């Protein structure tokens, strides 16, 4: 499961779908990072599956078919990316585990905000440099960032480490 993004990148490469290959290579990178940051198979599988669904959804245009899918994926992906970052940070600095819930919530929300903004900048660059098929209206961007921050904040409430 942890390297399925690379398999899908290969499949899309055989089909000559190079933009989708790039997206799935990013998924594969995220899956490798998750594999390295988590010891438990469950955490690796959950993060890998969510990232794979996000990448394949982009490749197969699911975002255009289901209006709320984009929001769900932004929520879940930001959640797993902040979960990975939080777990990595805890390994490097175990004293972070002693932070209050409010402090954890703030750290996770800020990390999620940064990730969500970077994601939206990447979407904008993709729109400008790769394909105009990427939808970037202002309300979509604001909604994506908002649900991303909510997903990130959930990490602080979810668990201290895994």
PDB file of C-alpha atoms in Angstrom:
ATOM      1  CA  UNK A   1       0.000   0.000   0.000  1.00  0.00           C
ATOM      2  CA  UNK A   2       2.770   2.428   0.901  1.00  0.00           C
ATOM      3  CA  UNK A   3       4.231   2.580  -2.597  1.00  0.00           C
ATOM      4  CA  UNK A   4       1.014   2.390  -4.608  1.00  0.00           C
ATOM      5  CA  UNK A   5       1.408   5.983  -5.829  1.00  0.00           C
ATOM      6  CA  UNK A   6       4.518   4.945  -7.724  1.00  0.00           C
ATOM      7  CA  UNK A   7       2.622   2.035  -9.295  1.00  0.00           C
ATOM      8  CA  UNK A   8      -0.158   4.360 -10.440  1.00  0.00           C
ATOM      9  CA  UNK A   9       2.445   6.807 -11.788  1.00  0.00           C
ATOM     10  CA  UNK A  10       3.816   3.950 -13.884  1.00  0.00           C
ATOM     11  CA  UNK A  11       0.323   3.073 -15.145  1.00  0.00           C
ATOM     12  CA  UNK A  12      -0.390   6.686 -16.130  1.00  0.00           C
ATOM     13  CA  UNK A  13       3.077   6.892 -17.701  1.00  0.00           C
ATOM     14  CA  UNK A  14       2.323   3.905 -19.919  1.00  0.00           C
ATOM     15  CA  UNK A  15      -0.842   5.746 -20.989  1.00  0.00           C
ATOM     16  CA  UNK A  16       1.183   8.909 -21.700  1.00  0.00           C
ATOM     17  CA  UNK A  17      -0.677  10.969 -19.093  1.00  0.00           C
ATOM     18  CA  UNK A  18       2.321  12.996 -17.933  1.00  0.00           C
ATOM     19  CA  UNK A  19       0.520  15.507 -15.721  1.00  0.00           C
ATOM     20  CA  UNK A  20      -1.108  12.614 -13.870  1.00  0.00           C
ATOM     21  CA  UNK A  21       2.316  10.952 -13.584  1.00  0.00           C
ATOM     22  CA  UNK A  22       3.653  14.093 -11.874  1.00  0.00           C
ATOM     23  CA  UNK A  23       0.712  14.144  -9.452  1.00  0.00           C
ATOM     24  CA  UNK A  24       1.128  10.450  -8.602  1.00  0.00           C
ATOM     25  CA  UNK A  25       4.876  10.893  -8.117  1.00  0.00           C
ATOM     26  CA  UNK A  26       4.044  13.522  -5.484  1.00  0.00           C
ATOM     27  CA  UNK A  27       1.680  10.985  -3.911  1.00  0.00           C
ATOM     28  CA  UNK A  28       4.475   8.413  -4.008  1.00  0.00           C
ATOM     29  CA  UNK A  29       6.838  10.858  -2.302  1.00  0.00           C
ATOM     30  CA  UNK A  30       4.252  11.449   0.434  1.00  0.00           C
ATOM     31  CA  UNK A  31       3.797   7.704   0.854  1.00  0.00           C
ATOM     32  CA  UNK A  32       7.542   7.157   1.213  1.00  0.00           C
ATOM     33  CA  UNK A  33       7.744   9.930   3.815  1.00  0.00           C
ATOM     34  CA  UNK A  34       4.823   8.346   5.700  1.00  0.00           C
ATOM     35  CA  UNK A  35       6.546   4.970   5.527  1.00  0.00           C
ATOM     36  CA  UNK A  36       9.679   6.493   7.069  1.00  0.00           C
ATOM     37  CA  UNK A  37       7.860   8.528   9.727  1.00  0.00           C
ATOM     38  CA  UNK A  38       5.452   5.913  11.080  1.00  0.00           C
ATOM     39  CA  UNK A  39       6.364   2.619  12.711  1.00  0.00           C
ATOM     40  CA  UNK A  40       2.834   1.227  12.778  1.00  0.00           C
ATOM     41  CA  UNK A  41       1.417  -0.375   9.669  1.00  0.00           C
ATOM     42  CA  UNK A  42      -2.039   1.096  10.339  1.00  0.00           C
ATOM     43  CA  UNK A  43      -0.752   4.691  10.251  1.00  0.00           C
ATOM     44  CA  UNK A  44       1.253   3.967   7.108  1.00  0.00           C
ATOM     45  CA  UNK A  45      -1.745   2.390   5.389  1.00  0.00           C
ATOM     46  CA  UNK A  46      -4.222   5.139   6.314  1.00  0.00           C
ATOM     47  CA  UNK A  47      -1.943   7.961   5.189  1.00  0.00           C
ATOM     48  CA  UNK A  48      -0.964   6.122   2.008  1.00  0.00           C
ATOM     49  CA  UNK A  49      -4.568   5.367   1.095  1.00  0.00           C
ATOM     50  CA  UNK A  50      -5.734   8.950   1.626  1.00  0.00           C
ATOM     51  CA  UNK A  51      -2.889  10.333  -0.482  1.00  0.00           C
ATOM     52  CA  UNK A  52      -3.530   7.744  -3.208  1.00  0.00           C
ATOM     53  CA  UNK A  53      -7.242   8.574  -3.332  1.00  0.00           C
ATOM     54  CA  UNK A  54      -6.370  12.271  -3.654  1.00  0.00           C
ATOM     55  CA  UNK A  55      -3.970  11.663  -6.542  1.00  0.00           C
ATOM     56  CA  UNK A  56      -6.197   9.262  -8.442  1.00  0.00           C
ATOM     57  CA  UNK A  57      -9.158  11.598  -7.887  1.00  0.00           C
ATOM     58  CA  UNK A  58      -7.207  14.372  -9.598  1.00  0.00           C
ATOM     59  CA  UNK A  59      -6.171  12.100 -12.455  1.00  0.00           C
ATOM     60  CA  UNK A  60      -9.691  10.804 -12.998  1.00  0.00           C
ATOM     61  CA  UNK A  61     -11.384  14.220 -12.616  1.00  0.00           C
ATOM     62  CA  UNK A  62     -13.481  13.146  -9.617  1.00  0.00           C
ATOM     63  CA  UNK A  63     -13.256  16.718  -8.304  1.00  0.00           C
ATOM     64  CA  UNK A  64     -15.302  17.891 -11.289  1.00  0.00           C
ATOM     65  CA  UNK A  65     -17.946  15.198 -10.790  1.00  0.00           C
ATOM     66  CA  UNK A  66     -18.635  15.481  -7.050  1.00  0.00           C
ATOM     67  CA  UNK A  67     -18.834  19.068  -5.780  1.00  0.00           C
ATOM     68  CA  UNK A  68     -17.811  18.327  -2.181  1.00  0.00           C
ATOM     69  CA  UNK A  69     -14.991  15.868  -2.991  1.00  0.00           C
ATOM     70  CA  UNK A  70     -12.352  18.627  -3.169  1.00  0.00           C
ATOM     71  CA  UNK A  71     -13.219  19.785   0.358  1.00  0.00           C
ATOM     72  CA  UNK A  72     -13.120  16.249   1.748  1.00  0.00           C
ATOM     73  CA  UNK A  73      -9.744  15.540   0.152  1.00  0.00           C
ATOM     74  CA  UNK A  74      -8.260  18.835   1.377  1.00  0.00           C
ATOM     75  CA  UNK A  75      -9.473  18.025   4.895  1.00  0.00           C
ATOM     76  CA  UNK A  76      -8.111  14.478   4.873  1.00  0.00           C
ATOM     77  CA  UNK A  77      -4.821  15.226   3.117  1.00  0.00           C
ATOM     78  CA  UNK A  78      -3.943  18.133   5.367  1.00  0.00           C
ATOM     79  CA  UNK A  79      -4.852  15.941   8.327  1.00  0.00           C
ATOM     80  CA  UNK A  80      -2.458  13.156   7.269  1.00  0.00           C
ATOM     81  CA  UNK A  81       0.336  15.549   6.262  1.00  0.00           C
ATOM     82  CA  UNK A  82       0.190  17.309   9.635  1.00  0.00           C
ATOM     83  CA  UNK A  83      -0.064  13.912  11.361  1.00  0.00           C
ATOM     84  CA  UNK A  84       3.159  12.897   9.606  1.00  0.00           C
ATOM     85  CA  UNK A  85       4.836  16.192  10.575  1.00  0.00           C
ATOM     86  CA  UNK A  86       3.626  15.948  14.184  1.00  0.00           C
ATOM     87  CA  UNK A  87       4.826  12.366  14.508  1.00  0.00           C
ATOM     88  CA  UNK A  88       8.209  13.318  13.039  1.00  0.00           C
ATOM     89  CA  UNK A  89       8.494  16.306  15.388  1.00  0.00           C
ATOM     90  CA  UNK A  90       7.635  14.144  18.409  1.00  0.00           C
ATOM     91  CA  UNK A  91      10.400  11.725  17.526  1.00  0.00           C
ATOM     92  CA  UNK A  92      12.903  14.564  17.323  1.00  0.00           C
ATOM     93  CA  UNK A  93      11.626  16.472  20.361  1.00  0.00           C
ATOM     94  CA  UNK A  94       9.746  14.237  22.828  1.00  0.00           C
ATOM     95  CA  UNK A  95       9.033  17.282  25.027  1.00  0.00           C
ATOM     96  CA  UNK A  96       6.415  18.325  22.458  1.00  0.00           C
ATOM     97  CA  UNK A  97       4.295  15.520  23.888  1.00  0.00           C
ATOM     98  CA  UNK A  98       4.025  17.528  27.103  1.00  0.00           C
ATOM     99  CA  UNK A  99       2.395  20.524  25.417  1.00  0.00           C
ATOM    100  CA  UNK A 100      -1.127  21.372  26.461  1.00  0.00           C
ATOM    101  CA  UNK A 101      -3.960  20.468  24.121  1.00  0.00           C
ATOM    102  CA  UNK A 102      -4.383  24.146  23.251  1.00  0.00           C
ATOM    103  CA  UNK A 103      -0.700  24.486  22.363  1.00  0.00           C
ATOM    104  CA  UNK A 104      -0.838  21.329  20.242  1.00  0.00           C
ATOM    105  CA  UNK A 105      -3.970  22.626  18.553  1.00  0.00           C
ATOM    106  CA  UNK A 106      -2.287  25.929  17.707  1.00  0.00           C
ATOM    107  CA  UNK A 107       0.870  24.247  16.377  1.00  0.00           C
ATOM    108  CA  UNK A 108      -1.099  21.824  14.232  1.00  0.00           C
ATOM    109  CA  UNK A 109      -3.436  24.534  12.914  1.00  0.00           C
ATOM    110  CA  UNK A 110      -0.509  26.784  11.947  1.00  0.00           C
ATOM    111  CA  UNK A 111       1.267  23.878  10.246  1.00  0.00           C
ATOM    112  CA  UNK A 112      -1.962  23.068   8.410  1.00  0.00           C
ATOM    113  CA  UNK A 113      -2.363  26.677   7.337  1.00  0.00           C
ATOM    114  CA  UNK A 114       1.137  26.709   5.864  1.00  0.00           C
ATOM    115  CA  UNK A 115       0.547  23.403   4.063  1.00  0.00           C
ATOM    116  CA  UNK A 116      -2.849  24.523   2.749  1.00  0.00           C
ATOM    117  CA  UNK A 117      -1.414  27.771   1.398  1.00  0.00           C
ATOM    118  CA  UNK A 118       1.492  25.917  -0.257  1.00  0.00           C
ATOM    119  CA  UNK A 119      -1.034  23.505  -1.797  1.00  0.00           C
ATOM    120  CA  UNK A 120      -3.084  26.398  -3.184  1.00  0.00           C
ATOM    121  CA  UNK A 121       0.034  28.080  -4.571  1.00  0.00           C
ATOM    122  CA  UNK A 122       0.906  24.799  -6.295  1.00  0.00           C
ATOM    123  CA  UNK A 123      -2.611  24.680  -7.769  1.00  0.00           C
ATOM    124  CA  UNK A 124      -2.189  28.250  -9.031  1.00  0.00           C
ATOM    125  CA  UNK A 125       1.190  27.436 -10.565  1.00  0.00           C
ATOM    126  CA  UNK A 126      -0.312  24.327 -12.132  1.00  0.00           C
ATOM    127  CA  UNK A 127      -3.094  26.450 -13.602  1.00  0.00           C
ATOM    128  CA  UNK A 128      -0.664  29.068 -14.934  1.00  0.00           C
ATOM    129  CA  UNK A 129       2.145  26.792 -16.145  1.00  0.00           C
ATOM    130  CA  UNK A 130       0.627  23.381 -16.846  1.00  0.00           C
ATOM    131  CA  UNK A 131      -3.093  23.297 -17.602  1.00  0.00           C
ATOM    132  CA  UNK A 132      -6.047  25.681 -17.291  1.00  0.00           C
ATOM    133  CA  UNK A 133      -8.187  22.681 -16.261  1.00  0.00           C
ATOM    134  CA  UNK A 134      -7.233  23.259 -12.625  1.00  0.00           C
ATOM    135  CA  UNK A 135     -10.043  25.186 -10.937  1.00  0.00           C
ATOM    136  CA  UNK A 136      -8.811  28.037  -8.762  1.00  0.00           C
ATOM    137  CA  UNK A 137     -11.703  30.427  -8.071  1.00  0.00           C
ATOM    138  CA  UNK A 138     -11.219  32.545  -4.907  1.00  0.00           C
ATOM    139  CA  UNK A 139     -14.051  30.881  -2.969  1.00  0.00           C
ATOM    140  CA  UNK A 140     -12.620  27.443  -3.767  1.00  0.00           C
ATOM    141  CA  UNK A 141      -9.201  28.530  -2.507  1.00  0.00           C
ATOM    142  CA  UNK A 142     -10.627  29.987   0.705  1.00  0.00           C
ATOM    143  CA  UNK A 143     -12.743  26.868   1.317  1.00  0.00           C
ATOM    144  CA  UNK A 144      -9.780  24.563   0.658  1.00  0.00           C
ATOM    145  CA  UNK A 145      -7.554  26.445   3.104  1.00  0.00           C
ATOM    146  CA  UNK A 146     -10.297  26.526   5.752  1.00  0.00           C
ATOM    147  CA  UNK A 147     -11.027  22.793   5.658  1.00  0.00           C
ATOM    148  CA  UNK A 148      -7.286  22.102   5.514  1.00  0.00           C
ATOM    149  CA  UNK A 149      -6.753  24.007   8.753  1.00  0.00           C
ATOM    150  CA  UNK A 150      -9.670  22.144  10.342  1.00  0.00           C
ATOM    151  CA  UNK A 151      -8.168  18.816   9.285  1.00  0.00           C
ATOM    152  CA  UNK A 152      -4.807  19.860  10.691  1.00  0.00           C
ATOM    153  CA  UNK A 153      -6.346  20.958  13.979  1.00  0.00           C
ATOM    154  CA  UNK A 154      -7.961  17.541  14.312  1.00  0.00           C
ATOM    155  CA  UNK A 155      -4.481  16.030  14.601  1.00  0.00           C
ATOM    156  CA  UNK A 156      -4.024  17.802  17.945  1.00  0.00           C
ATOM    157  CA  UNK A 157      -7.275  16.306  19.196  1.00  0.00           C
ATOM    158  CA  UNK A 158      -6.657  12.917  17.616  1.00  0.00           C
ATOM    159  CA  UNK A 159      -3.668  11.618  19.553  1.00  0.00           C
ATOM    160  CA  UNK A 160      -0.294  12.675  20.850  1.00  0.00           C
ATOM    161  CA  UNK A 161       1.759  10.293  18.743  1.00  0.00           C
ATOM    162  CA  UNK A 162       1.624   7.116  16.787  1.00  0.00           C
TER     163      UNK A 162
END
